[in-house]
Amino acid sequence: MATSGNLIEVRHVTKRFGKNKNIVALNDCSLSIKKGEVVVIVGPSGSGKSTMLRTLNLLEIPTEGEVVFEGVNIADKNVDINKHRQKMGMVFQHFNLFPHMTVMQNLTLAPVKVKGMDEKAAEEMGLRLLDKVGLKDRASAYPIQLSGGQKQRIAIVRALCMEPDVMLFDEPTSALDPEMVGEVLEVMRDLAKEGMTMVVVTHEMGFAREVGSRVIFMDAGKILEDKAPSDFFSNPENPRLKEFLSKVL
Amino acid sequence: MSVLWKNMTNFSFLPKYLSYFKNGTICTLVIAVLSVFAAVLPALMLALMRLSKNKVLKNLSGAYIALFRSTPVLVQLYIVYFGPFAVINLPSYKLFGFIDVSMLIPGIVALALNSSAYVAEIIRGGILAVDQGQTEAARSLGLTQAQTMRYVVLPQAVKNIIPTLANELVTMVKESSVIGYLGCQDLMWGTRTTVGATFIPLAPYIFAAAIYFAINYPAGKAIECLERRMRRGDVR
């Protein structure tokens, strides 16, 4: 099946909301992501970029179209989505750490309960990954005791503990105080260097230019441009993108 | 005016009948606590059914809740007592030597059935108040819906549920007075019996009201305090 070498393939996905399905969030979007690529999605708010990202792990169920992950159409109702989600880490704008658990419990919950990993082994892996993001000493803290930047780094580690094949980032720095954005982007940069496949919805144009292998521009539920970052920023073709870049750069 | 005052303050029944009030209070507390505890598990089930995507389960739970909230608890009590418990033979054991189990158990069953309809709504509200992002984060990690409920949502919902559940307990202390109609010797039964035996019409009720107040008012205050403390740690 997966002869194309694409890790994720989105085929003609449309997403409609609302009572009469009359609000179109995604309008016939197609997109493919290769292993090891860092795909950055940018666009004005309401453009459908978050919806696009959330369809990749079926947090949003597409109204039409296919989402093929590792050769399987996971938008198919007969597919056990929980199995595939294990391999797709997700990081949210508002961190969504579990407030009633310590950092370590946050990290080990899914490996132990979902994968049936040994508790000790899960904790060891948790500590090793915490060390990598410089938060080894916060393992027994509760989320409320952490800064925003720390919370988001923990959230990234929580997703990594499932050893995913791809990491999805939904505006990971948008809820952070400016001085904490850097530490989170740093972790993401390191992750990209290690060859992790990443899909990132963000407003950080610097990150898109520096780390992205491709940058995608969305507006009104459509993918309007899909290019290497150098081209994307120096030779924008679409007039909407030109206008967008003139405002954000 | 002076007659009213005399009736209100005629506590001459106390030396002889105080034990009725003492035992009655114990009986009332036992019934209230056991009924609410017995209601929690069925209520959790009703709440989860109500939140489920399965239309049959959802409507079944909805019908139960509607039925029990729209009929008087006294009617429910009689139906339970003269219905199922007319054919179930209960031993005539006396708890603490004065609470007749053959009336206590039907009473608790009826009150618990009634209370579970209300507690179900309390639990449902508590679950819905947990941020949607928590569910999304858990599901994105590959947890099933059931695992998400058990490990992530319910432990947080408990925080919202406990104070309201304690309020339900206060309500039950008052509502359980219907059980006296079965002959179960709760506080109201003791009060009515005292009135009948002494022909003192008012003061026993005043005394009973004072006891109910002395239980429920401090309990209510304690719940408020608990609520404030629980809310303090409530930041994501």
Short mmCIF file of C-alpha atoms in Angstrom, two decimals:
data_model
loop_
_atom_site.label_atom_id
_atom_site.label_comp_id
_atom_site.label_asym_id
_atom_site.label_seq_id
_atom_site.Cartn_x
_atom_site.Cartn_y
_atom_site.Cartn_z
CA MET A 1 0.00 0.00 0.00
CA ALA A 2 2.47 2.62 1.18
CA THR A 3 4.51 2.58 -1.98
CA SER A 4 4.56 6.35 -2.23
CA GLY A 5 6.85 6.66 0.79
CA ASN A 6 4.48 9.11 2.38
CA LEU A 7 3.95 8.78 6.12
CA ILE A 8 0.68 10.70 5.96
CA GLU A 9 -1.47 11.34 2.96
CA VAL A 10 -4.53 13.55 3.12
CA ARG A 11 -6.79 12.99 0.13
CA HIS A 12 -9.54 15.44 -0.76
CA VAL A 13 -10.57 16.08 2.82
CA THR A 14 -13.56 18.30 3.44
CA LYS A 15 -14.83 19.19 6.90
CA ARG A 16 -18.18 20.81 7.47
CA PHE A 17 -19.55 21.98 10.78
CA GLY A 18 -22.86 23.26 11.99
CA LYS A 19 -26.43 22.12 12.12
CA ASN A 20 -26.93 22.01 8.38
CA LYS A 21 -23.26 21.25 7.71
CA ASN A 22 -23.11 24.65 6.07
CA ILE A 23 -19.90 25.91 7.65
CA VAL A 24 -16.96 24.69 5.61
CA ALA A 25 -13.76 24.48 7.66
CA LEU A 26 -11.76 22.45 5.16
CA ASN A 27 -12.50 22.56 1.47
CA ASP A 28 -11.10 19.65 -0.54
CA CYS A 29 -7.61 19.64 0.98
CA SER A 30 -4.90 17.25 -0.14
CA LEU A 31 -1.48 17.01 1.39
CA SER A 32 1.28 14.46 1.77
CA ILE A 33 3.97 14.30 4.40
CA LYS A 34 7.13 12.25 4.06
CA LYS A 35 9.03 10.66 6.89
CA GLY A 36 11.44 13.12 8.48
CA GLU A 37 9.78 16.21 7.04
CA VAL A 38 8.91 19.23 9.13
CA VAL A 39 5.77 20.70 7.64
CA VAL A 40 4.77 24.09 8.98
CA ILE A 41 1.21 25.33 8.42
CA VAL A 42 0.57 29.05 8.60
CA GLY A 43 -2.39 31.24 7.83
CA PRO A 44 -4.80 33.77 9.32
CA SER A 45 -7.04 32.67 12.17
CA GLY A 46 -10.10 30.79 11.02
CA SER A 47 -8.27 29.57 7.94
CA GLY A 48 -8.70 25.92 8.93
CA LYS A 49 -5.09 25.18 9.82
CA SER A 50 -5.88 23.81 13.29
CA THR A 51 -8.78 21.78 11.87
CA MET A 52 -6.38 20.42 9.26
CA LEU A 53 -3.93 19.33 11.96
CA ARG A 54 -6.67 17.80 14.10
CA THR A 55 -7.98 15.74 11.19
CA LEU A 56 -4.55 14.09 10.96
CA ASN A 57 -5.21 12.14 14.18
CA LEU A 58 -8.97 12.18 13.77
CA LEU A 59 -9.71 14.56 16.64
CA GLU A 60 -11.82 16.06 13.87
CA ILE A 61 -13.54 13.48 11.73
CA PRO A 62 -13.50 14.53 8.08
CA THR A 63 -16.90 14.85 6.43
CA GLU A 64 -15.41 13.59 3.18
CA GLY A 65 -12.05 12.28 2.05
CA GLU A 66 -9.32 10.02 3.35
CA VAL A 67 -6.49 10.36 5.83
CA VAL A 68 -3.94 7.67 5.10
CA PHE A 69 -1.39 7.08 7.85
CA GLU A 70 1.27 4.42 7.32
CA GLY A 71 -0.79 2.90 4.54
CA VAL A 72 -4.10 2.76 6.42
CA ASN A 73 -7.08 5.04 5.85
CA ILE A 74 -7.70 6.02 9.46
CA ALA A 75 -10.80 8.03 8.54
CA ASP A 76 -12.47 4.68 7.93
CA LYS A 77 -14.98 3.97 10.70
CA ASN A 78 -13.87 0.34 11.00
CA VAL A 79 -10.31 1.27 11.90
CA ASP A 80 -9.26 1.15 15.56
CA ILE A 81 -8.19 4.78 15.82
CA ASN A 82 -6.69 4.31 19.30
CA LYS A 83 -4.00 2.08 17.82
CA HIS A 84 -2.94 4.68 15.28
CA ARG A 85 -3.11 7.60 17.69
CA GLN A 86 -0.43 5.90 19.78
CA LYS A 87 1.98 6.65 16.96
CA MET A 88 0.91 10.27 16.52
CA GLY A 89 1.96 12.56 19.34
CA MET A 90 0.06 15.78 19.77
CA VAL A 91 0.93 19.01 21.55
CA PHE A 92 -1.79 21.55 22.28
CA GLN A 93 -1.87 25.32 22.61
CA HIS A 94 -3.10 25.07 26.20
CA PHE A 95 -0.78 22.18 27.16
CA ASN A 96 -3.64 20.08 28.55
CA LEU A 97 -1.47 18.43 31.16
CA PHE A 98 -3.47 16.34 33.61
CA PRO A 99 -3.63 18.60 36.69
CA HIS A 100 -4.38 15.81 39.18
CA MET A 101 -1.18 13.95 38.32
CA THR A 102 2.49 14.65 38.88
CA VAL A 103 4.71 15.29 35.88
CA MET A 104 5.95 11.70 36.01
CA GLN A 105 2.39 10.33 36.19
CA ASN A 106 1.49 12.49 33.20
CA LEU A 107 4.36 10.91 31.27
CA THR A 108 3.80 7.29 32.22
CA LEU A 109 -0.01 7.07 32.04
CA ALA A 110 -0.28 6.25 28.34
CA PRO A 111 2.83 4.04 28.02
CA VAL A 112 1.65 1.93 30.97
CA LYS A 113 -2.11 1.83 30.33
CA VAL A 114 -2.12 1.84 26.55
CA LYS A 115 1.07 0.03 25.63
CA GLY A 116 1.20 -2.16 28.73
CA MET A 117 4.74 -0.99 29.40
CA ASP A 118 6.33 -1.88 32.71
CA GLU A 119 5.96 1.00 35.17
CA LYS A 120 9.67 1.09 36.03
CA ALA A 121 10.71 1.10 32.38
CA ALA A 122 8.22 3.89 31.64
CA GLU A 123 9.62 5.98 34.48
CA GLU A 124 13.16 5.46 33.29
CA MET A 125 12.23 6.57 29.80
CA GLY A 126 10.34 9.52 31.28
CA LEU A 127 13.36 10.62 33.28
CA ARG A 128 15.67 10.27 30.29
CA LEU A 129 13.39 12.43 28.12
CA LEU A 130 12.83 14.95 30.93
CA ASP A 131 16.59 15.28 31.21
CA LYS A 132 16.79 16.10 27.52
CA VAL A 133 14.46 19.08 27.95
CA GLY A 134 16.19 20.13 31.17
CA LEU A 135 13.33 19.30 33.54
CA LYS A 136 14.57 16.16 35.27
CA ASP A 137 14.25 17.84 38.66
CA ARG A 138 10.51 18.54 38.16
CA ALA A 139 9.41 14.91 37.86
CA SER A 140 7.43 14.95 41.10
CA ALA A 141 5.94 18.44 40.63
CA TYR A 142 2.30 19.05 39.76
CA PRO A 143 1.45 21.03 36.61
CA ILE A 144 0.18 23.97 38.69
CA GLN A 145 3.71 24.42 40.06
CA LEU A 146 5.23 24.87 36.59
CA SER A 147 5.64 27.88 34.30
CA GLY A 148 3.94 27.87 30.89
CA GLY A 149 7.17 27.07 29.09
CA GLN A 150 7.87 24.20 31.45
CA LYS A 151 4.33 22.88 31.00
CA GLN A 152 4.67 22.86 27.25
CA ARG A 153 8.05 21.11 27.37
CA ILE A 154 6.49 18.47 29.63
CA ALA A 155 3.56 18.14 27.21
CA ILE A 156 6.05 17.49 24.39
CA VAL A 157 7.83 14.88 26.51
CA ARG A 158 4.47 13.28 27.37
CA ALA A 159 3.77 12.78 23.67
CA LEU A 160 7.33 11.53 23.04
CA CYS A 161 6.96 8.88 25.73
CA MET A 162 4.67 6.99 23.35
CA GLU A 163 7.57 6.88 20.85
CA PRO A 164 5.44 8.32 18.05
CA ASP A 165 6.26 8.28 14.34
CA VAL A 166 5.01 11.84 13.90
CA MET A 167 4.46 14.81 16.21
CA LEU A 168 1.59 17.25 15.67
CA PHE A 169 1.89 20.72 17.17
CA ASP A 170 -1.19 22.94 17.45
CA GLU A 171 0.05 26.49 18.05
CA PRO A 172 2.41 25.28 20.79
CA THR A 173 3.74 28.74 21.67
CA SER A 174 0.61 30.87 21.28
CA ALA A 175 -0.43 30.69 24.94
CA LEU A 176 3.06 31.42 26.29
CA ASP A 177 4.58 34.56 27.71
CA PRO A 178 7.06 35.91 25.14
CA GLU A 179 10.13 35.06 27.20
CA MET A 180 9.10 31.40 27.31
CA VAL A 181 8.58 30.92 23.58
CA GLY A 182 12.29 30.37 23.00
CA GLU A 183 12.70 27.41 25.32
CA VAL A 184 9.81 25.55 23.66
CA LEU A 185 10.99 26.28 20.11
CA GLU A 186 14.45 25.09 21.17
CA VAL A 187 13.04 21.69 22.13
CA MET A 188 11.15 21.50 18.85
CA ARG A 189 14.27 22.42 16.90
CA ASP A 190 16.23 19.63 18.59
CA LEU A 191 13.44 17.21 17.81
CA ALA A 192 13.55 18.17 14.13
CA LYS A 193 17.31 17.70 14.08
CA GLU A 194 16.87 14.16 15.35
CA GLY A 195 14.76 13.45 12.28
CA MET A 196 11.31 13.46 13.86
CA THR A 197 8.49 13.95 11.38
CA MET A 198 6.60 17.04 12.50
CA VAL A 199 3.53 18.98 11.48
CA VAL A 200 3.43 22.37 13.13
CA VAL A 201 0.67 24.96 13.11
CA THR A 202 2.25 28.19 14.27
CA HIS A 203 2.55 31.95 13.93
CA GLU A 204 6.32 31.77 14.47
CA MET A 205 7.56 32.71 11.00
CA GLY A 206 11.18 32.51 12.15
CA PHE A 207 10.68 28.88 13.12
CA ALA A 208 8.95 28.13 9.81
CA ARG A 209 11.82 29.60 7.83
CA GLU A 210 14.59 28.02 9.88
CA VAL A 211 13.30 24.57 10.74
CA GLY A 212 10.57 23.83 8.20
CA SER A 213 11.25 21.60 5.23
CA ARG A 214 8.00 22.86 3.71
CA VAL A 215 5.68 25.69 4.55
CA ILE A 216 1.98 25.54 3.77
CA PHE A 217 -0.31 28.54 3.59
CA MET A 218 -4.01 28.05 4.24
CA ASP A 219 -6.89 30.45 3.90
CA ALA A 220 -10.66 29.90 3.98
CA GLY A 221 -10.28 26.13 4.32
CA LYS A 222 -8.01 25.74 1.31
CA ILE A 223 -4.31 25.01 0.89
CA LEU A 224 -3.13 27.89 -1.26
CA GLU A 225 0.62 27.43 -1.24
CA ASP A 226 2.98 24.56 -0.40
CA LYS A 227 6.69 25.28 -0.84
CA ALA A 228 10.17 25.07 0.60
CA PRO A 229 10.59 27.89 3.12
CA SER A 230 13.15 29.87 1.10
CA ASP A 231 10.74 30.03 -1.83
CA PHE A 232 7.73 30.51 0.37
CA PHE A 233 9.08 33.68 1.95
CA SER A 234 11.01 35.16 -0.99
CA ASN A 235 8.73 34.21 -3.89
CA PRO A 236 5.15 34.07 -2.65
CA GLU A 237 2.79 33.63 -5.61
CA ASN A 238 -0.69 33.69 -4.18
CA PRO A 239 -1.98 37.24 -3.62
CA ARG A 240 -3.56 36.24 -0.28
CA LEU A 241 -0.18 34.92 0.88
CA LYS A 242 1.56 38.11 -0.26
CA GLU A 243 -0.90 40.14 1.75
CA PHE A 244 -0.54 37.82 4.78
CA LEU A 245 3.26 37.97 4.70
CA SER A 246 3.28 41.73 4.37
CA LYS A 247 1.33 41.88 7.62
CA VAL A 248 3.23 39.33 9.70
CA LEU A 249 6.83 39.87 8.59
CA MET B 1 -50.49 35.72 71.95
CA SER B 2 -49.57 34.37 75.33
CA VAL B 3 -51.24 31.03 74.47
CA LEU B 4 -49.06 30.74 71.39
CA TRP B 5 -45.97 31.47 73.43
CA LYS B 6 -47.02 28.90 76.00
CA ASN B 7 -47.57 26.26 73.33
CA MET B 8 -44.24 27.02 71.71
CA THR B 9 -42.28 26.72 74.90
CA ASN B 10 -44.05 23.84 76.58
CA PHE B 11 -41.11 21.44 76.76
CA SER B 12 -42.53 19.43 79.64
CA PHE B 13 -42.50 16.35 77.35
CA LEU B 14 -38.73 16.30 77.24
CA PRO B 15 -37.78 14.29 80.34
CA LYS B 16 -40.06 11.43 79.32
CA TYR B 17 -39.77 11.52 75.53
CA LEU B 18 -36.21 12.72 74.88
CA SER B 19 -35.15 9.20 73.90
CA TYR B 20 -37.63 9.32 70.97
CA PHE B 21 -35.82 12.36 69.66
CA LYS B 22 -32.38 10.92 70.31
CA ASN B 23 -33.12 7.59 68.60
CA GLY B 24 -35.06 9.37 65.87
CA THR B 25 -32.10 11.61 65.09
CA ILE B 26 -29.78 8.61 64.84
CA CYS B 27 -32.28 6.85 62.60
CA THR B 28 -32.62 9.91 60.33
CA LEU B 29 -28.84 10.27 59.99
CA VAL B 30 -28.37 6.57 59.24
CA ILE B 31 -31.05 6.69 56.54
CA ALA B 32 -29.76 9.90 54.95
CA VAL B 33 -26.13 8.76 54.81
CA LEU B 34 -26.90 5.24 53.58
CA SER B 35 -29.39 6.47 50.96
CA VAL B 36 -26.95 8.95 49.42
CA PHE B 37 -24.11 6.42 49.45
CA ALA B 38 -26.34 3.79 47.91
CA ALA B 39 -27.33 6.31 45.24
CA VAL B 40 -23.79 7.09 44.05
CA LEU B 41 -23.05 3.99 41.96
CA PRO B 42 -26.41 3.82 40.16
CA ALA B 43 -26.16 7.58 39.65
CA LEU B 44 -22.71 7.23 38.07
CA MET B 45 -24.12 4.62 35.74
CA LEU B 46 -27.09 6.84 34.86
CA ALA B 47 -24.79 9.80 34.24
CA LEU B 48 -22.50 7.81 31.94
CA MET B 49 -25.53 6.45 30.08
CA ARG B 50 -26.85 9.99 29.72
CA LEU B 51 -23.53 11.12 28.24
CA SER B 52 -23.19 8.11 25.96
CA LYS B 53 -23.64 8.34 22.21
CA ASN B 54 -25.89 5.27 22.28
CA LYS B 55 -29.41 6.63 21.89
CA VAL B 56 -31.11 3.74 23.71
CA LEU B 57 -28.92 4.07 26.82
CA LYS B 58 -29.23 7.82 26.71
CA ASN B 59 -33.02 7.83 26.53
CA LEU B 60 -33.36 5.07 29.11
CA SER B 61 -31.39 7.13 31.60
CA GLY B 62 -33.27 10.28 30.62
CA ALA B 63 -36.61 8.56 31.21
CA TYR B 64 -35.52 7.30 34.63
CA ILE B 65 -34.33 10.73 35.69
CA ALA B 66 -37.50 12.40 34.41
CA LEU B 67 -39.73 9.86 36.13
CA PHE B 68 -38.09 10.11 39.53
CA ARG B 69 -37.79 13.86 39.47
CA SER B 70 -41.39 14.42 38.45
CA THR B 71 -43.14 12.32 41.09
CA PRO B 72 -43.24 12.88 44.87
CA VAL B 73 -40.80 10.85 46.90
CA LEU B 74 -43.64 9.77 49.19
CA VAL B 75 -45.43 8.11 46.27
CA GLN B 76 -42.20 6.40 45.26
CA LEU B 77 -41.76 5.22 48.82
CA TYR B 78 -45.20 3.62 48.93
CA ILE B 79 -44.79 2.01 45.52
CA VAL B 80 -41.46 0.48 46.53
CA TYR B 81 -42.78 -0.65 49.91
CA PHE B 82 -46.05 -2.16 48.74
CA GLY B 83 -44.61 -3.29 45.40
CA PRO B 84 -41.36 -5.24 45.40
CA PHE B 85 -41.01 -5.34 49.17
CA ALA B 86 -44.46 -6.86 49.63
CA VAL B 87 -43.03 -10.08 48.19
CA ILE B 88 -39.53 -9.87 49.70
CA ASN B 89 -39.34 -11.26 53.21
CA LEU B 90 -37.01 -9.19 55.33
CA PRO B 91 -35.89 -10.31 58.82
CA SER B 92 -37.33 -8.25 61.64
CA TYR B 93 -33.89 -7.45 63.01
CA LYS B 94 -33.51 -4.22 64.93
CA LEU B 95 -30.43 -2.15 64.16
CA PHE B 96 -29.03 -0.51 67.36
CA GLY B 97 -32.01 -2.13 69.09
CA PHE B 98 -34.57 0.34 67.74
CA ILE B 99 -34.36 0.69 63.93
CA ASP B 100 -36.53 -1.98 62.31
CA VAL B 101 -34.64 -3.31 59.28
CA SER B 102 -37.81 -4.48 57.53
CA MET B 103 -38.84 -0.83 57.18
CA LEU B 104 -35.37 0.68 56.99
CA ILE B 105 -34.31 -1.24 53.90
CA PRO B 106 -37.36 -0.45 51.72
CA GLY B 107 -37.02 3.15 52.88
CA ILE B 108 -33.37 3.33 51.90
CA VAL B 109 -34.05 1.65 48.56
CA ALA B 110 -36.82 4.13 47.71
CA LEU B 111 -34.80 7.16 48.81
CA ALA B 112 -31.70 5.89 46.98
CA LEU B 113 -33.69 5.34 43.77
CA ASN B 114 -35.03 8.86 44.09
CA SER B 115 -31.70 10.38 45.01
CA SER B 116 -29.83 8.61 42.19
CA ALA B 117 -31.86 10.63 39.69
CA TYR B 118 -30.63 13.86 41.26
CA VAL B 119 -27.09 12.64 41.90
CA ALA B 120 -26.88 11.49 38.26
CA GLU B 121 -27.41 15.08 37.17
CA ILE B 122 -24.81 16.24 39.69
CA ILE B 123 -22.27 13.76 38.31
CA ARG B 124 -23.14 14.60 34.72
CA GLY B 125 -22.57 18.28 35.45
CA GLY B 126 -19.28 17.49 37.16
CA ILE B 127 -18.07 15.50 34.17
CA LEU B 128 -19.13 18.15 31.66
CA ALA B 129 -17.28 20.80 33.66
CA VAL B 130 -13.93 19.09 33.03
CA ASP B 131 -12.15 20.90 30.22
CA GLN B 132 -12.60 19.27 26.81
CA GLY B 133 -8.87 19.61 26.23
CA GLN B 134 -8.24 16.98 28.89
CA THR B 135 -10.22 14.43 26.90
CA GLU B 136 -8.50 15.43 23.68
CA ALA B 137 -5.06 15.11 25.25
CA ALA B 138 -5.87 11.66 26.63
CA ARG B 139 -7.40 10.44 23.38
CA SER B 140 -4.46 11.79 21.36
CA LEU B 141 -2.19 9.56 23.46
CA GLY B 142 -4.20 6.53 22.37
CA LEU B 143 -6.29 6.05 25.52
CA THR B 144 -9.72 4.60 24.84
CA GLN B 145 -12.85 6.51 25.77
CA ALA B 146 -13.29 4.34 28.87
CA GLN B 147 -9.67 4.79 29.97
CA THR B 148 -9.97 8.53 29.43
CA MET B 149 -13.05 8.63 31.63
CA ARG B 150 -11.47 6.52 34.35
CA TYR B 151 -7.97 7.97 34.58
CA VAL B 152 -8.39 11.54 33.40
CA VAL B 153 -11.95 12.89 33.51
CA LEU B 154 -13.56 11.25 36.56
CA PRO B 155 -10.72 12.01 39.01
CA GLN B 156 -11.10 15.68 38.07
CA ALA B 157 -14.90 15.57 38.04
CA VAL B 158 -14.89 14.30 41.63
CA LYS B 159 -13.65 17.72 42.67
CA ASN B 160 -16.76 19.32 41.17
CA ILE B 161 -19.06 16.58 42.43
CA ILE B 162 -18.13 16.23 46.12
CA PRO B 163 -19.47 19.59 47.38
CA THR B 164 -22.77 19.22 45.50
CA LEU B 165 -23.07 15.65 46.68
CA ALA B 166 -22.66 16.86 50.26
CA ASN B 167 -25.54 19.25 49.59
CA GLU B 168 -27.61 16.30 48.48
CA LEU B 169 -26.88 14.74 51.87
CA VAL B 170 -28.31 17.80 53.59
CA THR B 171 -31.40 17.58 51.40
CA MET B 172 -31.72 13.91 52.25
CA VAL B 173 -31.63 14.57 56.00
CA LYS B 174 -34.78 16.64 55.46
CA GLU B 175 -36.44 14.52 52.73
CA SER B 176 -35.97 11.28 54.63
CA SER B 177 -38.70 12.41 57.04
CA VAL B 178 -41.17 10.66 54.71
CA ILE B 179 -39.87 7.32 55.93
CA GLY B 180 -41.82 7.77 59.15
CA TYR B 181 -44.96 6.98 57.14
CA LEU B 182 -43.76 3.37 56.95
CA GLY B 183 -43.48 3.31 60.71
CA CYS B 184 -39.73 3.60 60.65
CA GLN B 185 -38.81 5.46 63.82
CA ASP B 186 -36.98 8.46 62.47
CA LEU B 187 -36.97 11.94 63.99
CA MET B 188 -40.35 12.96 62.52
CA TRP B 189 -41.96 9.71 63.63
CA GLY B 190 -40.69 10.29 67.18
CA THR B 191 -42.00 13.82 67.08
CA ARG B 192 -45.46 12.85 65.87
CA THR B 193 -45.65 10.08 68.46
CA THR B 194 -44.72 12.52 71.21
CA VAL B 195 -47.42 14.92 70.05
CA GLY B 196 -50.01 12.14 70.03
CA ALA B 197 -49.08 10.82 73.44
CA THR B 198 -48.79 14.11 75.30
CA PHE B 199 -51.37 16.30 73.51
CA ILE B 200 -48.74 19.01 73.42
CA PRO B 201 -49.31 20.26 69.86
CA LEU B 202 -46.53 22.65 68.97
CA ALA B 203 -43.39 22.45 71.05
CA PRO B 204 -42.29 18.96 69.91
CA TYR B 205 -42.26 20.22 66.31
CA ILE B 206 -40.26 23.28 67.34
CA PHE B 207 -37.83 20.97 69.07
CA ALA B 208 -37.57 18.73 65.97
CA ALA B 209 -37.02 21.77 63.75
CA ALA B 210 -34.21 22.84 66.06
CA ILE B 211 -32.55 19.45 65.73
CA TYR B 212 -32.81 19.44 61.91
CA PHE B 213 -31.38 22.95 61.88
CA ALA B 214 -28.57 22.03 64.24
CA ILE B 215 -27.52 19.27 61.85
CA ASN B 216 -28.01 20.94 58.50
CA TYR B 217 -26.87 24.49 59.09
CA PRO B 218 -23.35 23.59 60.28
CA ALA B 219 -23.17 20.93 57.58
CA GLY B 220 -24.04 23.53 54.94
CA LYS B 221 -21.38 25.86 56.28
CA ALA B 222 -18.80 23.06 56.26
CA ILE B 223 -19.66 22.32 52.63
CA GLU B 224 -19.17 25.95 51.64
CA CYS B 225 -15.77 25.82 53.28
CA LEU B 226 -14.91 22.58 51.48
CA GLU B 227 -16.03 24.07 48.17
CA ARG B 228 -13.76 27.08 48.59
CA ARG B 229 -10.78 24.92 49.47
CA MET B 230 -11.32 22.66 46.48
CA ARG B 231 -11.65 25.57 44.11
CA ARG B 232 -8.34 27.06 45.23
CA GLY B 233 -6.17 24.45 43.51
CA ASP B 234 -8.21 24.62 40.34
CA VAL B 235 -5.85 25.97 37.68
CA ARG B 236 -4.63 23.96 34.76
#
